[in-house]
Amino acid sequence: MDFTFTEEQQAAVEAARAVFSDIAPDRAPSPALTPGAVAEDIDRQLWHELARTDLLGLTLSPDHGGAGLDPIALCLVLRESAKVLARVPLLESCAVAMAIERYGDRTLAAELLPRAGRGELILTVGANGRSGHDPAELAVSARPYGAVTGAGDGETDGPAEGSGWVLDGVQSAVPWAQAADRIAVPAHTAGGRPVLALVPRTRDGVTLADQVSTNGERLAEVRLEAVRVEARELIDAAGCWDWLRSLLTTGTCALALGLGERVLAMTAEYTGKREQFGFPIATFQAVAVQAADRYIDLRAMEATLWQAAWRISTDTGGPLPAAGDVAVAKIWASDGVRRVVHTAQHLHGGFGADTDYPLHRYHAWAKQIELSLGPAAAHEEALGDLLAAHPLG
């Protein structure tokens, strides 16, 4: 496999590093010392800087004011953002924008995407369903209104011309929902088709209840009661929600990789200076072996991440659908990032638990990333289903 990045992708990394170089991980209060959320809003200063440097429009086409790059470029930027624990909906907003451009109504895309690229419009997505365990689209129902009814049991599975949809249900743990202008809500029709509704946060029938994530960030339970959306605000193209969910999962793997790399670097720096018996503890075999194991984890996380991102970016076929590569990447990301932060805590000793030192923040973010969009066990089960449906050999 050749994971050489293009000049445009490398330029995106350099731009991201320049933006994130001024961001301190302790920019927000410590989640260990803060009851409730660490902040009421996203990091607006950073969000405006990302917009100013055109990183929010990185994956949008030039027709919508973007650079026309692919999900690999987005993952490269996300990797850098995780190293400083950037408190912005970069993954969610960019991923939803890409789904709109790829599958959505053209007039709605022309209306929303240039604003999203300029940072004027924030997008997020509910991908956890009601509990985080069942498919997210099952938590919300979408039924047409103004549709022509059939002679059978009532409604058709789509709206008539000039009509729209009514949404009912709950999406839990929606990231950055209070700051978002539109929330992408997966839902299912009466016929069981998954669809994606782009719901304005202020639309009648939408209520948000505060929730708090493991890393102290503000989430929301989004409740929809007879919420009406126009036909153009709902994407019913085949494969849309599956593609968006795969992109979100792959982006989460990129966050895990960036965070893990930063934590291992912190560990190497600390163990290189901390002395016992007159020698840096990094020279002790037991310490070196543990650090080497975590380095291997990171390299496996990196290889599986780029394989998944490449499959999504190119729609290249393979023995398994792209979802198989995404599942493998998330298995490594979830297990790997957990092992990295646990080893880091161990090798830092008591210093790792000091709330004046940022390692405990990375630990909290790592746990959030590990479980986001399914832990390793959930993706192992999904991979097993894919292998059963697509026998190899």
mmCIF file with all atom_site columns, N, CA and C in Angstrom, residues 84-151:
data_model
loop_
_atom_site.group_PDB
_atom_site.id
_atom_site.type_symbol
_atom_site.label_atom_id
_atom_site.label_alt_id
_atom_site.label_comp_id
_atom_site.label_asym_id
_atom_site.label_entity_id
_atom_site.label_seq_id
_atom_site.pdbx_PDB_ins_code
_atom_site.Cartn_x
_atom_site.Cartn_y
_atom_site.Cartn_z
_atom_site.occupancy
_atom_site.B_iso_or_equiv
_atom_site.pdbx_formal_charge
_atom_site.auth_seq_id
_atom_site.auth_comp_id
_atom_site.auth_asym_id
_atom_site.auth_atom_id
_atom_site.pdbx_PDB_model_num
ATOM 1   N N  . VAL A 1 84  ? -4.264  18.845 20.014 1.00 0.00 ? 84  VAL A N  1
ATOM 2   C CA . VAL A 1 84  ? -4.448  19.982 20.921 1.00 0.00 ? 84  VAL A CA 1
ATOM 3   C C  . VAL A 1 84  ? -5.841  19.976 21.544 1.00 0.00 ? 84  VAL A C  1
ATOM 4   N N  . LEU A 1 85  ? -6.585  18.897 21.360 1.00 0.00 ? 85  LEU A N  1
ATOM 5   C CA . LEU A 1 85  ? -7.947  18.772 21.902 1.00 0.00 ? 85  LEU A CA 1
ATOM 6   C C  . LEU A 1 85  ? -8.820  19.941 21.444 1.00 0.00 ? 85  LEU A C  1
ATOM 7   N N  . ALA A 1 86  ? -8.836  20.172 20.141 1.00 0.00 ? 86  ALA A N  1
ATOM 8   C CA . ALA A 1 86  ? -9.573  21.315 19.580 1.00 0.00 ? 86  ALA A CA 1
ATOM 9   C C  . ALA A 1 86  ? -11.063 21.158 19.825 1.00 0.00 ? 86  ALA A C  1
ATOM 10  N N  . ARG A 1 87  ? -11.666 22.160 20.423 1.00 0.00 ? 87  ARG A N  1
ATOM 11  C CA . ARG A 1 87  ? -13.078 22.117 20.818 1.00 0.00 ? 87  ARG A CA 1
ATOM 12  C C  . ARG A 1 87  ? -13.963 22.742 19.733 1.00 0.00 ? 87  ARG A C  1
ATOM 13  N N  . VAL A 1 88  ? -13.990 22.124 18.597 1.00 0.00 ? 88  VAL A N  1
ATOM 14  C CA . VAL A 1 88  ? -14.782 22.609 17.466 1.00 0.00 ? 88  VAL A CA 1
ATOM 15  C C  . VAL A 1 88  ? -15.412 21.420 16.745 1.00 0.00 ? 88  VAL A C  1
ATOM 16  N N  . PRO A 1 89  ? -16.575 21.616 16.117 1.00 0.00 ? 89  PRO A N  1
ATOM 17  C CA . PRO A 1 89  ? -17.251 20.519 15.397 1.00 0.00 ? 89  PRO A CA 1
ATOM 18  C C  . PRO A 1 89  ? -16.698 20.324 13.991 1.00 0.00 ? 89  PRO A C  1
ATOM 19  N N  . LEU A 1 90  ? -15.388 20.201 13.891 1.00 0.00 ? 90  LEU A N  1
ATOM 20  C CA . LEU A 1 90  ? -14.753 20.096 12.584 1.00 0.00 ? 90  LEU A CA 1
ATOM 21  C C  . LEU A 1 90  ? -15.186 18.835 11.850 1.00 0.00 ? 90  LEU A C  1
ATOM 22  N N  . LEU A 1 91  ? -15.174 17.708 12.524 1.00 0.00 ? 91  LEU A N  1
ATOM 23  C CA . LEU A 1 91  ? -15.585 16.454 11.886 1.00 0.00 ? 91  LEU A CA 1
ATOM 24  C C  . LEU A 1 91  ? -17.047 16.492 11.489 1.00 0.00 ? 91  LEU A C  1
ATOM 25  N N  . GLU A 1 92  ? -17.913 16.850 12.435 1.00 0.00 ? 92  GLU A N  1
ATOM 26  C CA . GLU A 1 92  ? -19.343 16.795 12.180 1.00 0.00 ? 92  GLU A CA 1
ATOM 27  C C  . GLU A 1 92  ? -19.765 17.749 11.065 1.00 0.00 ? 92  GLU A C  1
ATOM 28  N N  . SER A 1 93  ? -19.301 18.984 11.138 1.00 0.00 ? 93  SER A N  1
ATOM 29  C CA . SER A 1 93  ? -19.734 19.978 10.161 1.00 0.00 ? 93  SER A CA 1
ATOM 30  C C  . SER A 1 93  ? -19.224 19.644 8.756  1.00 0.00 ? 93  SER A C  1
ATOM 31  N N  . CYS A 1 94  ? -17.961 19.257 8.666  1.00 0.00 ? 94  CYS A N  1
ATOM 32  C CA . CYS A 1 94  ? -17.402 18.933 7.349  1.00 0.00 ? 94  CYS A CA 1
ATOM 33  C C  . CYS A 1 94  ? -18.020 17.662 6.777  1.00 0.00 ? 94  CYS A C  1
ATOM 34  N N  . ALA A 1 95  ? -18.256 16.660 7.622  1.00 0.00 ? 95  ALA A N  1
ATOM 35  C CA . ALA A 1 95  ? -18.823 15.399 7.133  1.00 0.00 ? 95  ALA A CA 1
ATOM 36  C C  . ALA A 1 95  ? -20.245 15.592 6.624  1.00 0.00 ? 95  ALA A C  1
ATOM 37  N N  . VAL A 1 96  ? -21.055 16.338 7.372  1.00 0.00 ? 96  VAL A N  1
ATOM 38  C CA . VAL A 1 96  ? -22.432 16.585 6.926  1.00 0.00 ? 96  VAL A CA 1
ATOM 39  C C  . VAL A 1 96  ? -22.421 17.398 5.631  1.00 0.00 ? 96  VAL A C  1
ATOM 40  N N  . ALA A 1 97  ? -21.543 18.388 5.548  1.00 0.00 ? 97  ALA A N  1
ATOM 41  C CA . ALA A 1 97  ? -21.450 19.189 4.324  1.00 0.00 ? 97  ALA A CA 1
ATOM 42  C C  . ALA A 1 97  ? -21.103 18.318 3.125  1.00 0.00 ? 97  ALA A C  1
ATOM 43  N N  . MET A 1 98  ? -20.192 17.374 3.317  1.00 0.00 ? 98  MET A N  1
ATOM 44  C CA . MET A 1 98  ? -19.832 16.470 2.217  1.00 0.00 ? 98  MET A CA 1
ATOM 45  C C  . MET A 1 98  ? -21.017 15.597 1.811  1.00 0.00 ? 98  MET A C  1
ATOM 46  N N  . ALA A 1 99  ? -21.796 15.144 2.783  1.00 0.00 ? 99  ALA A N  1
ATOM 47  C CA . ALA A 1 99  ? -22.965 14.330 2.464  1.00 0.00 ? 99  ALA A CA 1
ATOM 48  C C  . ALA A 1 99  ? -24.010 15.137 1.702  1.00 0.00 ? 99  ALA A C  1
ATOM 49  N N  . ILE A 1 100 ? -24.194 16.387 2.092  1.00 0.00 ? 100 ILE A N  1
ATOM 50  C CA . ILE A 1 100 ? -25.135 17.257 1.377  1.00 0.00 ? 100 ILE A CA 1
ATOM 51  C C  . ILE A 1 100 ? -24.691 17.435 -0.066 1.00 0.00 ? 100 ILE A C  1
ATOM 52  N N  . GLU A 1 101 ? -23.420 17.699 -0.256 1.00 0.00 ? 101 GLU A N  1
ATOM 53  C CA . GLU A 1 101 ? -22.911 17.922 -1.616 1.00 0.00 ? 101 GLU A CA 1
ATOM 54  C C  . GLU A 1 101 ? -23.013 16.648 -2.458 1.00 0.00 ? 101 GLU A C  1
ATOM 55  N N  . ARG A 1 102 ? -22.771 15.524 -1.842 1.00 0.00 ? 102 ARG A N  1
ATOM 56  C CA . ARG A 1 102 ? -22.746 14.256 -2.582 1.00 0.00 ? 102 ARG A CA 1
ATOM 57  C C  . ARG A 1 102 ? -24.144 13.737 -2.887 1.00 0.00 ? 102 ARG A C  1
ATOM 58  N N  . TYR A 1 103 ? -25.091 13.922 -1.941 1.00 0.00 ? 103 TYR A N  1
ATOM 59  C CA . TYR A 1 103 ? -26.394 13.276 -2.075 1.00 0.00 ? 103 TYR A CA 1
ATOM 60  C C  . TYR A 1 103 ? -27.589 14.232 -2.051 1.00 0.00 ? 103 TYR A C  1
ATOM 61  N N  . GLY A 1 104 ? -27.386 15.466 -1.606 1.00 0.00 ? 104 GLY A N  1
ATOM 62  C CA . GLY A 1 104 ? -28.521 16.317 -1.304 1.00 0.00 ? 104 GLY A CA 1
ATOM 63  C C  . GLY A 1 104 ? -29.069 17.117 -2.478 1.00 0.00 ? 104 GLY A C  1
ATOM 64  N N  . ASP A 1 105 ? -30.124 17.872 -2.170 1.00 0.00 ? 105 ASP A N  1
ATOM 65  C CA . ASP A 1 105 ? -30.762 18.747 -3.141 1.00 0.00 ? 105 ASP A CA 1
ATOM 66  C C  . ASP A 1 105 ? -29.784 19.846 -3.569 1.00 0.00 ? 105 ASP A C  1
ATOM 67  N N  . ARG A 1 106 ? -29.708 20.098 -4.861 1.00 0.00 ? 106 ARG A N  1
ATOM 68  C CA . ARG A 1 106 ? -28.710 21.048 -5.358 1.00 0.00 ? 106 ARG A CA 1
ATOM 69  C C  . ARG A 1 106 ? -28.971 22.476 -4.895 1.00 0.00 ? 106 ARG A C  1
ATOM 70  N N  . THR A 1 107 ? -30.234 22.856 -4.847 1.00 0.00 ? 107 THR A N  1
ATOM 71  C CA . THR A 1 107 ? -30.534 24.223 -4.414 1.00 0.00 ? 107 THR A CA 1
ATOM 72  C C  . THR A 1 107 ? -30.226 24.394 -2.932 1.00 0.00 ? 107 THR A C  1
ATOM 73  N N  . LEU A 1 108 ? -30.511 23.383 -2.128 1.00 0.00 ? 108 LEU A N  1
ATOM 74  C CA . LEU A 1 108 ? -30.183 23.460 -0.712 1.00 0.00 ? 108 LEU A CA 1
ATOM 75  C C  . LEU A 1 108 ? -28.670 23.477 -0.517 1.00 0.00 ? 108 LEU A C  1
ATOM 76  N N  . ALA A 1 109 ? -27.943 22.674 -1.302 1.00 0.00 ? 109 ALA A N  1
ATOM 77  C CA . ALA A 1 109 ? -26.485 22.671 -1.215 1.00 0.00 ? 109 ALA A CA 1
ATOM 78  C C  . ALA A 1 109 ? -25.920 24.049 -1.557 1.00 0.00 ? 109 ALA A C  1
ATOM 79  N N  . ALA A 1 110 ? -26.444 24.675 -2.604 1.00 0.00 ? 110 ALA A N  1
ATOM 80  C CA . ALA A 1 110 ? -25.978 26.004 -2.995 1.00 0.00 ? 110 ALA A CA 1
ATOM 81  C C  . ALA A 1 110 ? -26.280 27.043 -1.917 1.00 0.00 ? 110 ALA A C  1
ATOM 82  N N  . GLU A 1 111 ? -27.332 26.793 -1.166 1.00 0.00 ? 111 GLU A N  1
ATOM 83  C CA . GLU A 1 111 ? -27.713 27.724 -0.098 1.00 0.00 ? 111 GLU A CA 1
ATOM 84  C C  . GLU A 1 111 ? -26.864 27.536 1.158  1.00 0.00 ? 111 GLU A C  1
ATOM 85  N N  . LEU A 1 112 ? -26.555 26.292 1.510  1.00 0.00 ? 112 LEU A N  1
ATOM 86  C CA . LEU A 1 112 ? -25.906 26.016 2.792  1.00 0.00 ? 112 LEU A CA 1
ATOM 87  C C  . LEU A 1 112 ? -24.385 25.914 2.720  1.00 0.00 ? 112 LEU A C  1
ATOM 88  N N  . LEU A 1 113 ? -23.860 25.281 1.682  1.00 0.00 ? 113 LEU A N  1
ATOM 89  C CA . LEU A 1 113 ? -22.454 24.902 1.699  1.00 0.00 ? 113 LEU A CA 1
ATOM 90  C C  . LEU A 1 113 ? -21.477 26.065 1.648  1.00 0.00 ? 113 LEU A C  1
ATOM 91  N N  . PRO A 1 114 ? -21.702 27.102 0.824  1.00 0.00 ? 114 PRO A N  1
ATOM 92  C CA . PRO A 1 114 ? -20.767 28.235 0.891  1.00 0.00 ? 114 PRO A CA 1
ATOM 93  C C  . PRO A 1 114 ? -20.707 28.857 2.279  1.00 0.00 ? 114 PRO A C  1
ATOM 94  N N  . ARG A 1 115 ? -21.838 28.941 2.962  1.00 0.00 ? 115 ARG A N  1
ATOM 95  C CA . ARG A 1 115 ? -21.871 29.498 4.313  1.00 0.00 ? 115 ARG A CA 1
ATOM 96  C C  . ARG A 1 115 ? -21.140 28.576 5.293  1.00 0.00 ? 115 ARG A C  1
ATOM 97  N N  . ALA A 1 116 ? -21.283 27.267 5.104  1.00 0.00 ? 116 ALA A N  1
ATOM 98  C CA . ALA A 1 116 ? -20.574 26.326 5.974  1.00 0.00 ? 116 ALA A CA 1
ATOM 99  C C  . ALA A 1 116 ? -19.067 26.453 5.785  1.00 0.00 ? 116 ALA A C  1
ATOM 100 N N  . GLY A 1 117 ? -18.630 26.614 4.546  1.00 0.00 ? 117 GLY A N  1
ATOM 101 C CA . GLY A 1 117 ? -17.206 26.765 4.283  1.00 0.00 ? 117 GLY A CA 1
ATOM 102 C C  . GLY A 1 117 ? -16.629 28.040 4.864  1.00 0.00 ? 117 GLY A C  1
ATOM 103 N N  . ARG A 1 118 ? -17.450 29.079 4.978  1.00 0.00 ? 118 ARG A N  1
ATOM 104 C CA . ARG A 1 118 ? -16.993 30.348 5.560  1.00 0.00 ? 118 ARG A CA 1
ATOM 105 C C  . ARG A 1 118 ? -17.151 30.380 7.076  1.00 0.00 ? 118 ARG A C  1
ATOM 106 N N  . GLY A 1 119 ? -17.653 29.298 7.651  1.00 0.00 ? 119 GLY A N  1
ATOM 107 C CA . GLY A 1 119 ? -17.820 29.246 9.090  1.00 0.00 ? 119 GLY A CA 1
ATOM 108 C C  . GLY A 1 119 ? -19.043 29.963 9.600  1.00 0.00 ? 119 GLY A C  1
ATOM 109 N N  . GLU A 1 120 ? -19.903 30.425 8.706  1.00 0.00 ? 120 GLU A N  1
ATOM 110 C CA . GLU A 1 120 ? -21.112 31.154 9.103  1.00 0.00 ? 120 GLU A CA 1
ATOM 111 C C  . GLU A 1 120 ? -22.242 30.205 9.507  1.00 0.00 ? 120 GLU A C  1
ATOM 112 N N  . LEU A 1 121 ? -22.141 28.962 9.089  1.00 0.00 ? 121 LEU A N  1
ATOM 113 C CA . LEU A 1 121 ? -23.176 27.959 9.346  1.00 0.00 ? 121 LEU A CA 1
ATOM 114 C C  . LEU A 1 121 ? -22.503 26.725 9.931  1.00 0.00 ? 121 LEU A C  1
ATOM 115 N N  . ILE A 1 122 ? -23.003 26.270 11.071 1.00 0.00 ? 122 ILE A N  1
ATOM 116 C CA . ILE A 1 122 ? -22.435 25.100 11.735 1.00 0.00 ? 122 ILE A CA 1
ATOM 117 C C  . ILE A 1 122 ? -23.405 23.934 11.591 1.00 0.00 ? 122 ILE A C  1
ATOM 118 N N  . LEU A 1 123 ? -22.866 22.800 11.205 1.00 0.00 ? 123 LEU A N  1
ATOM 119 C CA . LEU A 1 123 ? -23.651 21.583 11.027 1.00 0.00 ? 123 LEU A CA 1
ATOM 120 C C  . LEU A 1 123 ? -23.196 20.527 12.027 1.00 0.00 ? 123 LEU A C  1
ATOM 121 N N  . THR A 1 124 ? -24.125 19.739 12.495 1.00 0.00 ? 124 THR A N  1
ATOM 122 C CA . THR A 1 124 ? -23.771 18.591 13.319 1.00 0.00 ? 124 THR A CA 1
ATOM 123 C C  . THR A 1 124 ? -24.692 17.442 12.964 1.00 0.00 ? 124 THR A C  1
ATOM 124 N N  . VAL A 1 125 ? -24.517 16.310 13.647 1.00 0.00 ? 125 VAL A N  1
ATOM 125 C CA . VAL A 1 125 ? -25.272 15.118 13.266 1.00 0.00 ? 125 VAL A CA 1
ATOM 126 C C  . VAL A 1 125 ? -25.547 14.272 14.502 1.00 0.00 ? 125 VAL A C  1
ATOM 127 N N  . GLY A 1 126 ? -26.735 13.693 14.556 1.00 0.00 ? 126 GLY A N  1
ATOM 128 C CA . GLY A 1 126 ? -27.077 12.741 15.597 1.00 0.00 ? 126 GLY A CA 1
ATOM 129 C C  . GLY A 1 126 ? -26.819 11.335 15.107 1.00 0.00 ? 126 GLY A C  1
ATOM 130 N N  . ALA A 1 127 ? -25.773 10.705 15.617 1.00 0.00 ? 127 ALA A N  1
ATOM 131 C CA . ALA A 1 127 ? -25.385 9.390  15.121 1.00 0.00 ? 127 ALA A CA 1
ATOM 132 C C  . ALA A 1 127 ? -25.484 8.304  16.187 1.00 0.00 ? 127 ALA A C  1
ATOM 133 N N  . ASN A 1 128 ? -26.041 8.649  17.360 1.00 0.00 ? 128 ASN A N  1
ATOM 134 C CA . ASN A 1 128 ? -26.051 7.699  18.465 1.00 0.00 ? 128 ASN A CA 1
ATOM 135 C C  . ASN A 1 128 ? -27.414 7.071  18.731 1.00 0.00 ? 128 ASN A C  1
ATOM 136 N N  . GLY A 1 129 ? -28.457 7.531  18.037 1.00 0.00 ? 129 GLY A N  1
ATOM 137 C CA . GLY A 1 129 ? -29.779 7.000  18.293 1.00 0.00 ? 129 GLY A CA 1
ATOM 138 C C  . GLY A 1 129 ? -30.263 7.352  19.686 1.00 0.00 ? 129 GLY A C  1
ATOM 139 N N  . ARG A 1 130 ? -31.144 6.550  20.212 1.00 0.00 ? 130 ARG A N  1
ATOM 140 C CA . ARG A 1 130 ? -31.687 6.826  21.539 1.00 0.00 ? 130 ARG A CA 1
ATOM 141 C C  . ARG A 1 130 ? -30.736 6.400  22.651 1.00 0.00 ? 130 ARG A C  1
ATOM 142 N N  . SER A 1 131 ? -30.028 5.286  22.440 1.00 0.00 ? 131 SER A N  1
ATOM 143 C CA . SER A 1 131 ? -29.207 4.728  23.510 1.00 0.00 ? 131 SER A CA 1
ATOM 144 C C  . SER A 1 131 ? -27.731 4.612  23.175 1.00 0.00 ? 131 SER A C  1
ATOM 145 N N  . GLY A 1 132 ? -27.387 4.751  21.895 1.00 0.00 ? 132 GLY A N  1
ATOM 146 C CA . GLY A 1 132 ? -26.008 4.545  21.491 1.00 0.00 ? 132 GLY A CA 1
ATOM 147 C C  . GLY A 1 132 ? -25.702 3.113  21.099 1.00 0.00 ? 132 GLY A C  1
ATOM 148 N N  . HIS A 1 133 ? -26.657 2.205  21.263 1.00 0.00 ? 133 HIS A N  1
ATOM 149 C CA . HIS A 1 133 ? -26.423 0.791  20.950 1.00 0.00 ? 133 HIS A CA 1
ATOM 150 C C  . HIS A 1 133 ? -27.152 0.335  19.691 1.00 0.00 ? 133 HIS A C  1
ATOM 151 N N  . ASP A 1 134 ? -28.339 0.887  19.448 1.00 0.00 ? 134 ASP A N  1
ATOM 152 C CA . ASP A 1 134 ? -29.104 0.493  18.268 1.00 0.00 ? 134 ASP A CA 1
ATOM 153 C C  . ASP A 1 134 ? -28.805 1.432  17.109 1.00 0.00 ? 134 ASP A C  1
ATOM 154 N N  . PRO A 1 135 ? -29.072 1.001  15.871 1.00 0.00 ? 135 PRO A N  1
ATOM 155 C CA . PRO A 1 135 ? -28.845 1.886  14.722 1.00 0.00 ? 135 PRO A CA 1
ATOM 156 C C  . PRO A 1 135 ? -29.551 3.229  14.885 1.00 0.00 ? 135 PRO A C  1
ATOM 157 N N  . ALA A 1 136 ? -28.832 4.311  14.599 1.00 0.00 ? 136 ALA A N  1
ATOM 158 C CA . ALA A 1 136 ? -29.348 5.656  14.869 1.00 0.00 ? 136 ALA A CA 1
ATOM 159 C C  . ALA A 1 136 ? -30.614 5.959  14.086 1.00 0.00 ? 136 ALA A C  1
ATOM 160 N N  . GLU A 1 137 ? -30.745 5.408  12.878 1.00 0.00 ? 137 GLU A N  1
ATOM 161 C CA . GLU A 1 137 ? -31.910 5.733  12.051 1.00 0.00 ? 137 GLU A CA 1
ATOM 162 C C  . GLU A 1 137 ? -33.205 5.155  12.627 1.00 0.00 ? 137 GLU A C  1
ATOM 163 N N  . LEU A 1 138 ? -33.099 4.154  13.494 1.00 0.00 ? 138 LEU A N  1
ATOM 164 C CA . LEU A 1 138 ? -34.296 3.546  14.074 1.00 0.00 ? 138 LEU A CA 1
ATOM 165 C C  . LEU A 1 138 ? -34.900 4.394  15.190 1.00 0.00 ? 138 LEU A C  1
ATOM 166 N N  . ALA A 1 139 ? -34.161 5.382  15.675 1.00 0.00 ? 139 ALA A N  1
ATOM 167 C CA . ALA A 1 139 ? -34.633 6.194  16.792 1.00 0.00 ? 139 ALA A CA 1
ATOM 168 C C  . ALA A 1 139 ? -35.603 7.288  16.359 1.00 0.00 ? 139 ALA A C  1
ATOM 169 N N  . VAL A 1 140 ? -35.686 7.567  15.065 1.00 0.00 ? 140 VAL A N  1
ATOM 170 C CA . VAL A 1 140 ? -36.555 8.637  14.556 1.00 0.00 ? 140 VAL A CA 1
ATOM 171 C C  . VAL A 1 140 ? -37.336 8.098  13.369 1.00 0.00 ? 140 VAL A C  1
ATOM 172 N N  . SER A 1 141 ? -38.628 8.395  13.332 1.00 0.00 ? 141 SER A N  1
ATOM 173 C CA . SER A 1 141 ? -39.461 7.996  12.191 1.00 0.00 ? 141 SER A CA 1
ATOM 174 C C  . SER A 1 141 ? -39.709 9.204  11.299 1.00 0.00 ? 141 SER A C  1
ATOM 175 N N  . ALA A 1 142 ? -39.798 8.949  10.016 1.00 0.00 ? 142 ALA A N  1
ATOM 176 C CA . ALA A 1 142 ? -40.097 9.992  9.030  1.00 0.00 ? 142 ALA A CA 1
ATOM 177 C C  . ALA A 1 142 ? -41.307 9.551  8.223  1.00 0.00 ? 142 ALA A C  1
ATOM 178 N N  . ARG A 1 143 ? -42.353 10.344 8.282  1.00 0.00 ? 143 ARG A N  1
ATOM 179 C CA . ARG A 1 143 ? -43.542 10.010 7.507  1.00 0.00 ? 143 ARG A CA 1
ATOM 180 C C  . ARG A 1 143 ? -43.901 11.203 6.631  1.00 0.00 ? 143 ARG A C  1
ATOM 181 N N  . PRO A 1 144 ? -44.370 10.945 5.434  1.00 0.00 ? 144 PRO A N  1
ATOM 182 C CA . PRO A 1 144 ? -44.710 12.054 4.532  1.00 0.00 ? 144 PRO A CA 1
ATOM 183 C C  . PRO A 1 144 ? -46.006 12.726 4.937  1.00 0.00 ? 144 PRO A C  1
ATOM 184 N N  . TYR A 1 145 ? -46.088 14.015 4.702  1.00 0.00 ? 145 TYR A N  1
ATOM 185 C CA . TYR A 1 145 ? -47.370 14.707 4.813  1.00 0.00 ? 145 TYR A CA 1
ATOM 186 C C  . TYR A 1 145 ? -47.695 15.302 3.453  1.00 0.00 ? 145 TYR A C  1
ATOM 187 N N  . GLY A 1 146 ? -48.981 15.432 3.175  1.00 0.00 ? 146 GLY A N  1
ATOM 188 C CA . GLY A 1 146 ? -49.398 15.909 1.863  1.00 0.00 ? 146 GLY A CA 1
ATOM 189 C C  . GLY A 1 146 ? -49.227 14.871 0.786  1.00 0.00 ? 146 GLY A C  1
ATOM 190 N N  . ALA A 1 147 ? -49.007 13.586 1.190  1.00 0.00 ? 147 ALA A N  1
ATOM 191 C CA . ALA A 1 147 ? -48.793 12.534 0.201  1.00 0.00 ? 147 ALA A CA 1
ATOM 192 C C  . ALA A 1 147 ? -50.119 11.967 -0.271 1.00 0.00 ? 147 ALA A C  1
ATOM 193 N N  . VAL A 1 148 ? -50.085 11.386 -1.437 1.00 0.00 ? 148 VAL A N  1
ATOM 194 C CA . VAL A 1 148 ? -51.267 10.690 -1.947 1.00 0.00 ? 148 VAL A CA 1
ATOM 195 C C  . VAL A 1 148 ? -51.362 9.351  -1.243 1.00 0.00 ? 148 VAL A C  1
ATOM 196 N N  . THR A 1 149 ? -52.458 9.066  -0.596 1.00 0.00 ? 149 THR A N  1
ATOM 197 C CA . THR A 1 149 ? -52.610 7.808  0.118  1.00 0.00 ? 149 THR A CA 1
ATOM 198 C C  . THR A 1 149 ? -53.082 6.713  -0.813 1.00 0.00 ? 149 THR A C  1
ATOM 199 N N  . GLY A 1 150 ? -52.629 5.516  -0.519 1.00 0.00 ? 150 GLY A N  1
ATOM 200 C CA . GLY A 1 150 ? -52.994 4.390  -1.361 1.00 0.00 ? 150 GLY A CA 1
ATOM 201 C C  . GLY A 1 150 ? -54.233 3.691  -0.828 1.00 0.00 ? 150 GLY A C  1
ATOM 202 N N  . ALA A 1 151 ? -54.644 2.687  -1.530 1.00 0.00 ? 151 ALA A N  1
ATOM 203 C CA . ALA A 1 151 ? -55.847 1.965  -1.143 1.00 0.00 ? 151 ALA A CA 1
ATOM 204 C C  . ALA A 1 151 ? -55.571 0.946  -0.047 1.00 0.00 ? 151 ALA A C  1
#
